[in-house]
GROMACS .gro file of C-alpha atoms in nm:
model
  339
    1UNK     CA    1   8.339   8.903  18.058
    2UNK     CA    2   8.246   9.186  17.820
    3UNK     CA    3   8.353   9.157  17.461
    4UNK     CA    4   8.346   9.427  17.197
    5UNK     CA    5   8.090   9.344  16.937
    6UNK     CA    6   8.226   9.317  16.586
    7UNK     CA    7   8.044   9.545  16.341
    8UNK     CA    8   7.797   9.362  16.124
    9UNK     CA    9   7.934   9.286  15.780
   10UNK     CA   10   7.735   9.435  15.495
   11UNK     CA   11   7.580   9.170  15.275
   12UNK     CA   12   7.458   9.176  14.918
   13UNK     CA   13   7.102   9.171  15.053
   14UNK     CA   14   7.167   9.485  15.261
   15UNK     CA   15   7.286   9.663  14.949
   16UNK     CA   16   6.982   9.544  14.755
   17UNK     CA   17   6.752   9.686  15.023
   18UNK     CA   18   6.936  10.020  15.029
   19UNK     CA   19   6.931  10.044  14.649
   20UNK     CA   20   6.568   9.937  14.623
   21UNK     CA   21   6.646   9.651  14.386
   22UNK     CA   22   6.704   9.277  14.384
   23UNK     CA   23   7.007   9.091  14.519
   24UNK     CA   24   7.069   8.946  14.172
   25UNK     CA   25   7.087   9.297  14.024
   26UNK     CA   26   7.341   9.400  14.290
   27UNK     CA   27   7.544   9.087  14.218
   28UNK     CA   28   7.545   9.161  13.845
   29UNK     CA   29   7.671   9.515  13.902
   30UNK     CA   30   7.946   9.413  14.144
   31UNK     CA   31   8.061   9.135  13.911
   32UNK     CA   32   8.070   9.364  13.609
   33UNK     CA   33   7.787   9.188  13.424
   34UNK     CA   34   7.521   9.457  13.460
   35UNK     CA   35   7.521   9.554  13.090
   36UNK     CA   36   7.440   9.196  12.989
   37UNK     CA   37   7.151   9.204  13.237
   38UNK     CA   38   7.034   9.533  13.081
   39UNK     CA   39   7.060   9.713  13.411
   40UNK     CA   40   7.061  10.092  13.372
   41UNK     CA   41   7.380  10.290  13.426
   42UNK     CA   42   7.217  10.507  13.695
   43UNK     CA   43   7.125  10.203  13.904
   44UNK     CA   44   7.471  10.055  13.847
   45UNK     CA   45   7.635  10.377  13.967
   46UNK     CA   46   7.402  10.389  14.269
   47UNK     CA   47   7.485  10.031  14.369
   48UNK     CA   48   7.859  10.091  14.323
   49UNK     CA   49   7.844  10.407  14.536
   50UNK     CA   50   7.647  10.231  14.811
   51UNK     CA   51   7.894   9.942  14.811
   52UNK     CA   52   8.182  10.185  14.862
   53UNK     CA   53   7.997  10.376  15.134
   54UNK     CA   54   7.909  10.056  15.318
   55UNK     CA   55   8.261   9.914  15.286
   56UNK     CA   56   8.140   9.613  15.090
   57UNK     CA   57   8.411   9.400  14.926
   58UNK     CA   58   8.336   9.133  14.670
   59UNK     CA   59   8.430   8.781  14.784
   60UNK     CA   60   8.662   8.716  14.491
   61UNK     CA   61   8.690   8.341  14.519
   62UNK     CA   62   8.317   8.294  14.554
   63UNK     CA   63   8.260   8.535  14.267
   64UNK     CA   64   8.504   8.355  14.041
   65UNK     CA   65   8.313   8.030  14.081
   66UNK     CA   66   8.016   8.199  13.915
   67UNK     CA   67   8.211   8.341  13.623
   68UNK     CA   68   8.317   8.183  13.299
   69UNK     CA   69   8.643   8.383  13.301
   70UNK     CA   70   8.818   8.552  13.591
   71UNK     CA   71   8.990   8.827  13.388
   72UNK     CA   72   9.281   8.793  13.632
   73UNK     CA   73   9.638   8.765  13.503
   74UNK     CA   74   9.936   8.684  13.723
   75UNK     CA   75  10.303   8.771  13.702
   76UNK     CA   76  10.596   8.629  13.898
   77UNK     CA   77  10.905   8.854  13.921
   78UNK     CA   78  11.239   8.782  14.089
   79UNK     CA   79  11.313   9.132  14.219
   80UNK     CA   80  11.165   9.478  14.259
   81UNK     CA   81  11.492   9.654  14.340
   82UNK     CA   82  11.613   9.764  13.998
   83UNK     CA   83  11.469   9.980  13.723
   84UNK     CA   84  11.439   9.695  13.472
   85UNK     CA   85  11.205   9.474  13.675
   86UNK     CA   86  11.019   9.776  13.811
   87UNK     CA   87  10.955   9.889  13.455
   88UNK     CA   88  10.837   9.539  13.359
   89UNK     CA   89  10.585   9.534  13.644
   90UNK     CA   90  10.450   9.883  13.573
   91UNK     CA   91  10.419   9.822  13.198
   92UNK     CA   92  10.258   9.483  13.257
   93UNK     CA   93   9.996   9.631  13.489
   94UNK     CA   94   9.914   9.914  13.248
   95UNK     CA   95   9.878   9.685  12.947
   96UNK     CA   96   9.673   9.432  13.142
   97UNK     CA   97   9.427   9.698  13.258
   98UNK     CA   98   9.396   9.833  12.903
   99UNK     CA   99   9.258   9.488  12.813
  100UNK     CA  100   9.014   9.477  13.103
  101UNK     CA  101   9.233   9.234  13.298
  102UNK     CA  102   9.318   9.254  13.667
  103UNK     CA  103   9.694   9.206  13.725
  104UNK     CA  104   9.840   9.025  14.026
  105UNK     CA  105  10.217   9.052  14.078
  106UNK     CA  106  10.439   8.885  14.337
  107UNK     CA  107  10.815   8.881  14.400
  108UNK     CA  108  10.977   8.539  14.445
  109UNK     CA  109  11.342   8.642  14.515
  110UNK     CA  110  11.488   8.396  14.261
  111UNK     CA  111  11.368   8.110  14.482
  112UNK     CA  112  11.220   7.818  14.281
  113UNK     CA  113  11.004   7.705  14.575
  114UNK     CA  114  10.856   8.053  14.613
  115UNK     CA  115  10.786   8.054  14.238
  116UNK     CA  116  10.578   7.737  14.271
  117UNK     CA  117  10.405   7.864  14.585
  118UNK     CA  118  10.314   8.187  14.405
  119UNK     CA  119  10.186   8.001  14.098
  120UNK     CA  120   9.970   7.773  14.315
  121UNK     CA  121   9.818   8.073  14.492
  122UNK     CA  122   9.744   8.242  14.160
  123UNK     CA  123   9.582   7.925  14.028
  124UNK     CA  124   9.354   7.920  14.333
  125UNK     CA  125   9.217   8.252  14.207
  126UNK     CA  126   9.158   8.102  13.862
  127UNK     CA  127   9.400   8.330  13.680
  128UNK     CA  128   9.374   8.311  13.304
  129UNK     CA  129   9.750   8.345  13.246
  130UNK     CA  130  10.070   8.323  13.450
  131UNK     CA  131  10.371   8.519  13.323
  132UNK     CA  132  10.696   8.384  13.470
  133UNK     CA  133  10.950   8.667  13.467
  134UNK     CA  134  11.312   8.575  13.530
  135UNK     CA  135  11.204   8.243  13.683
  136UNK     CA  136  11.474   8.001  13.796
  137UNK     CA  137  11.265   7.700  13.687
  138UNK     CA  138  11.008   7.823  13.433
  139UNK     CA  139  10.924   7.475  13.299
  140UNK     CA  140  10.815   7.363  13.645
  141UNK     CA  141  10.577   7.660  13.664
  142UNK     CA  142  10.449   7.575  13.315
  143UNK     CA  143  10.382   7.213  13.414
  144UNK     CA  144  10.189   7.325  13.723
  145UNK     CA  145   9.978   7.567  13.519
  146UNK     CA  146   9.914   7.313  13.242
  147UNK     CA  147   9.786   7.061  13.497
  148UNK     CA  148   9.519   7.317  13.592
  149UNK     CA  149   9.439   7.408  13.232
  150UNK     CA  150   9.593   7.755  13.268
  151UNK     CA  151   9.814   7.909  13.001
  152UNK     CA  152  10.158   8.046  13.080
  153UNK     CA  153  10.453   8.212  12.914
  154UNK     CA  154  10.805   8.317  13.007
  155UNK     CA  155  10.957   8.664  13.012
  156UNK     CA  156  11.324   8.763  13.054
  157UNK     CA  157  11.445   8.402  13.095
  158UNK     CA  158  11.326   8.132  12.850
  159UNK     CA  159  11.173   7.792  12.912
  160UNK     CA  160  11.121   7.495  12.681
  161UNK     CA  161  10.751   7.427  12.745
  162UNK     CA  162  10.587   7.767  12.694
  163UNK     CA  163  10.638   8.067  12.464
  164UNK     CA  164  10.926   8.291  12.577
  165UNK     CA  165  11.004   8.660  12.525
  166UNK     CA  166  11.358   8.770  12.609
  167UNK     CA  167  11.619   9.027  12.514
  168UNK     CA  168  11.866   8.940  12.240
  169UNK     CA  169  12.138   8.884  12.496
  170UNK     CA  170  12.409   8.757  12.260
  171UNK     CA  171  12.385   9.037  12.003
  172UNK     CA  172  12.340   9.301  12.273
  173UNK     CA  173  12.643   9.182  12.471
  174UNK     CA  174  12.860   9.156  12.159
  175UNK     CA  175  12.780   9.513  12.053
  176UNK     CA  176  12.819   9.649  12.407
  177UNK     CA  177  13.157   9.477  12.439
  178UNK     CA  178  13.268   9.612  12.100
  179UNK     CA  179  13.182   9.967  12.204
  180UNK     CA  180  13.359   9.939  12.538
  181UNK     CA  181  13.668   9.786  12.376
  182UNK     CA  182  13.686  10.076  12.128
  183UNK     CA  183  13.649  10.331  12.407
  184UNK     CA  184  13.910  10.142  12.605
  185UNK     CA  185  14.156  10.144  12.314
  186UNK     CA  186  14.107  10.519  12.254
  187UNK     CA  187  14.168  10.584  12.622
  188UNK     CA  188  14.477  10.363  12.670
  189UNK     CA  189  14.626  10.384  12.322
  190UNK     CA  190  14.631  10.006  12.279
  191UNK     CA  191  14.399   9.706  12.277
  192UNK     CA  192  14.329   9.540  12.610
  193UNK     CA  193  14.075   9.274  12.721
  194UNK     CA  194  13.786   9.347  12.955
  195UNK     CA  195  13.676   9.179  13.276
  196UNK     CA  196  13.327   9.023  13.279
  197UNK     CA  197  13.153   9.043  13.617
  198UNK     CA  198  12.807   8.961  13.751
  199UNK     CA  199  12.524   8.719  13.682
  200UNK     CA  200  12.486   8.346  13.724
  201UNK     CA  201  12.675   8.126  13.482
  202UNK     CA  202  12.396   7.869  13.491
  203UNK     CA  203  12.122   8.099  13.357
  204UNK     CA  204  12.052   8.151  12.988
  205UNK     CA  205  12.093   8.529  12.980
  206UNK     CA  206  12.434   8.533  13.145
  207UNK     CA  207  12.566   8.247  12.932
  208UNK     CA  208  12.452   8.423  12.613
  209UNK     CA  209  12.610   8.750  12.726
  210UNK     CA  210  12.938   8.572  12.799
  211UNK     CA  211  12.926   8.427  12.445
  212UNK     CA  212  12.867   8.774  12.300
  213UNK     CA  213  13.145   8.915  12.519
  214UNK     CA  214  13.390   8.652  12.391
  215UNK     CA  215  13.276   8.692  12.030
  216UNK     CA  216  13.347   9.067  12.033
  217UNK     CA  217  13.696   9.006  12.170
  218UNK     CA  218  13.760   8.739  11.906
  219UNK     CA  219  13.646   8.972  11.625
  220UNK     CA  220  13.898   9.231  11.746
  221UNK     CA  221  14.166   8.963  11.795
  222UNK     CA  222  14.193   9.020  12.169
  223UNK     CA  223  14.253   8.727  12.403
  224UNK     CA  224  14.038   8.696  12.717
  225UNK     CA  225  14.162   8.516  13.026
  226UNK     CA  226  13.898   8.267  13.144
  227UNK     CA  227  13.961   8.358  13.509
  228UNK     CA  228  13.854   8.712  13.419
  229UNK     CA  229  13.497   8.594  13.357
  230UNK     CA  230  13.346   8.631  13.704
  231UNK     CA  231  12.987   8.502  13.698
  232UNK     CA  232  12.964   8.549  14.073
  233UNK     CA  233  12.590   8.619  14.103
  234UNK     CA  234  12.394   8.943  14.085
  235UNK     CA  235  12.411   9.072  14.445
  236UNK     CA  236  12.631   9.383  14.494
  237UNK     CA  237  12.830   9.220  14.773
  238UNK     CA  238  12.916   8.926  14.546
  239UNK     CA  239  13.066   9.159  14.284
  240UNK     CA  240  13.257   9.341  14.559
  241UNK     CA  241  13.393   9.014  14.701
  242UNK     CA  242  13.490   8.883  14.356
  243UNK     CA  243  13.688   9.197  14.272
  244UNK     CA  244  13.858   9.194  14.613
  245UNK     CA  245  13.962   8.831  14.564
  246UNK     CA  246  14.092   8.898  14.212
  247UNK     CA  247  14.290   9.202  14.323
  248UNK     CA  248  14.441   9.008  14.611
  249UNK     CA  249  14.536   8.717  14.386
  250UNK     CA  250  14.679   8.918  14.094
  251UNK     CA  251  14.769   9.253  14.247
  252UNK     CA  252  14.563   9.443  13.990
  253UNK     CA  253  14.231   9.441  13.808
  254UNK     CA  254  14.171   9.506  13.434
  255UNK     CA  255  14.109   9.869  13.340
  256UNK     CA  256  13.791   9.781  13.149
  257UNK     CA  257  13.483   9.591  13.265
  258UNK     CA  258  13.160   9.442  13.130
  259UNK     CA  259  12.914   9.454  13.422
  260UNK     CA  260  12.614   9.224  13.387
  261UNK     CA  261  12.348   9.437  13.564
  262UNK     CA  262  12.301   9.759  13.761
  263UNK     CA  263  12.266   9.543  14.072
  264UNK     CA  264  12.619   9.410  14.018
  265UNK     CA  265  12.728   9.762  13.922
  266UNK     CA  266  12.648   9.880  14.276
  267UNK     CA  267  12.911   9.643  14.410
  268UNK     CA  268  13.159   9.732  14.135
  269UNK     CA  269  13.131  10.107  14.197
  270UNK     CA  270  13.157  10.061  14.572
  271UNK     CA  271  13.472   9.853  14.532
  272UNK     CA  272  13.627  10.099  14.284
  273UNK     CA  273  13.577  10.393  14.519
  274UNK     CA  274  13.703  10.204  14.823
  275UNK     CA  275  13.993  10.002  14.681
  276UNK     CA  276  14.214  10.277  14.541
  277UNK     CA  277  14.307  10.065  14.237
  278UNK     CA  278  14.196  10.336  13.995
  279UNK     CA  279  14.332  10.645  14.168
  280UNK     CA  280  14.511  10.781  13.860
  281UNK     CA  281  14.273  10.682  13.578
  282UNK     CA  282  13.908  10.577  13.585
  283UNK     CA  283  13.813  10.237  13.440
  284UNK     CA  284  13.617  10.203  13.117
  285UNK     CA  285  13.283  10.036  13.188
  286UNK     CA  286  12.994   9.877  13.004
  287UNK     CA  287  12.673   9.766  13.176
  288UNK     CA  288  12.406   9.533  13.037
  289UNK     CA  289  12.136   9.729  13.215
  290UNK     CA  290  12.032  10.090  13.243
  291UNK     CA  291  11.968  10.358  13.501
  292UNK     CA  292  11.975  10.731  13.415
  293UNK     CA  293  12.160  10.818  13.736
  294UNK     CA  294  12.453  10.589  13.655
  295UNK     CA  295  12.581  10.837  13.396
  296UNK     CA  296  12.650  11.074  13.685
  297UNK     CA  297  12.895  10.826  13.840
  298UNK     CA  298  13.152  10.844  13.562
  299UNK     CA  299  13.190  10.950  13.200
  300UNK     CA  300  13.342  10.629  13.067
  301UNK     CA  301  13.036  10.406  13.071
  302UNK     CA  302  12.824  10.248  12.799
  303UNK     CA  303  12.482  10.112  12.892
  304UNK     CA  304  12.221   9.884  12.737
  305UNK     CA  305  11.851   9.934  12.809
  306UNK     CA  306  11.640   9.626  12.761
  307UNK     CA  307  11.337   9.726  12.552
  308UNK     CA  308  11.063   9.662  12.807
  309UNK     CA  309  10.775   9.816  12.603
  310UNK     CA  310  10.860   9.596  12.303
  311UNK     CA  311  10.901   9.289  12.523
  312UNK     CA  312  10.562   9.341  12.692
  313UNK     CA  313  10.398   9.414  12.356
  314UNK     CA  314  10.516   9.070  12.242
  315UNK     CA  315  10.389   8.914  12.565
  316UNK     CA  316  10.041   9.055  12.516
  317UNK     CA  317  10.045   8.972  12.146
  318UNK     CA  318  10.087   8.608  12.254
  319UNK     CA  319   9.809   8.647  12.511
  320UNK     CA  320   9.579   8.810  12.254
  321UNK     CA  321   9.659   8.590  11.954
  322UNK     CA  322   9.843   8.281  12.077
  323UNK     CA  323  10.182   8.137  11.982
  324UNK     CA  324  10.361   7.804  11.941
  325UNK     CA  325  10.461   7.641  12.268
  326UNK     CA  326  10.830   7.644  12.177
  327UNK     CA  327  10.840   7.992  12.024
  328UNK     CA  328  11.127   8.216  12.136
  329UNK     CA  329  11.106   8.588  12.066
  330UNK     CA  330  11.428   8.786  12.109
  331UNK     CA  331  11.396   9.165  12.136
  332UNK     CA  332  11.701   9.380  12.047
  333UNK     CA  333  11.813   9.599  12.339
  334UNK     CA  334  11.861   9.975  12.306
  335UNK     CA  335  12.199  10.145  12.340
  336UNK     CA  336  12.167  10.456  12.552
  337UNK     CA  337  12.499  10.623  12.470
  338UNK     CA  338  12.674  10.656  12.137
  339UNK     CA  339  12.989  10.459  12.056
   0.00000   0.00000   0.00000
């Protein structure tokens, strides 16, 4: 039986022969250590060009075994499907590369087992840091990293065993709620409580936003009904289902809402358009998240943009200079529209 022959894989010795130099010189160039070996830039460029032409790829794991530091940094994120996490990933990659680091990013879909699987895989590549973004169980990731002697920190959601950088969720939610309540009062001519919808009641960010939401109502002497705090999850369909159930149970839905993310806002806007509950007057909305296209959906919306550049600057300040294990840095969010 005839079999197609697989093309011969280019080796480091093949490149050395083509470049007219030693295998050790080729290795130094491909591993980024050629300046320490005092190899000339012309030879380094020649070796790099030949490697590209020959389709040579460095065996990363074998290479890492020969290095003191990998210069690889890993990030775990829960989602790619909203502007906030997309901005985190892009900013993280840019800032890592500015420091000569190679970023690895993977999405774990808010699944704690996938978070651990991702961390283990990153550790196998000898990452220098693991950044757990929005992790459901950040302390478990920290313990795994610590057992391998790898440093870690938390972003977006805090942990108790590694430094954490998050938004100031309480203050941001309180101010957002205050602004929406004032808009709501101007629109209706009287004070009226808002509905809180979206997020998981068990996570730190949502619980702090609920506290800020309640604090703003208390400061304005407005009573909130506990059954109008719907921490139903982030998925659009969950917000849709929660509003449908509330409308069926009570016959109406509050005219003002605090929506806990743009992901939840998708479900809210879909339900509003489909339900017919706001056919005569549009609801007054506030969203603890930001997307420039949302402003096109309606005029009566206030939005909060989490300050991703400032958050990532704090992350890399910790990476560059260190921080206490239990340190918690809270970054004020930015209000996109005026009160």
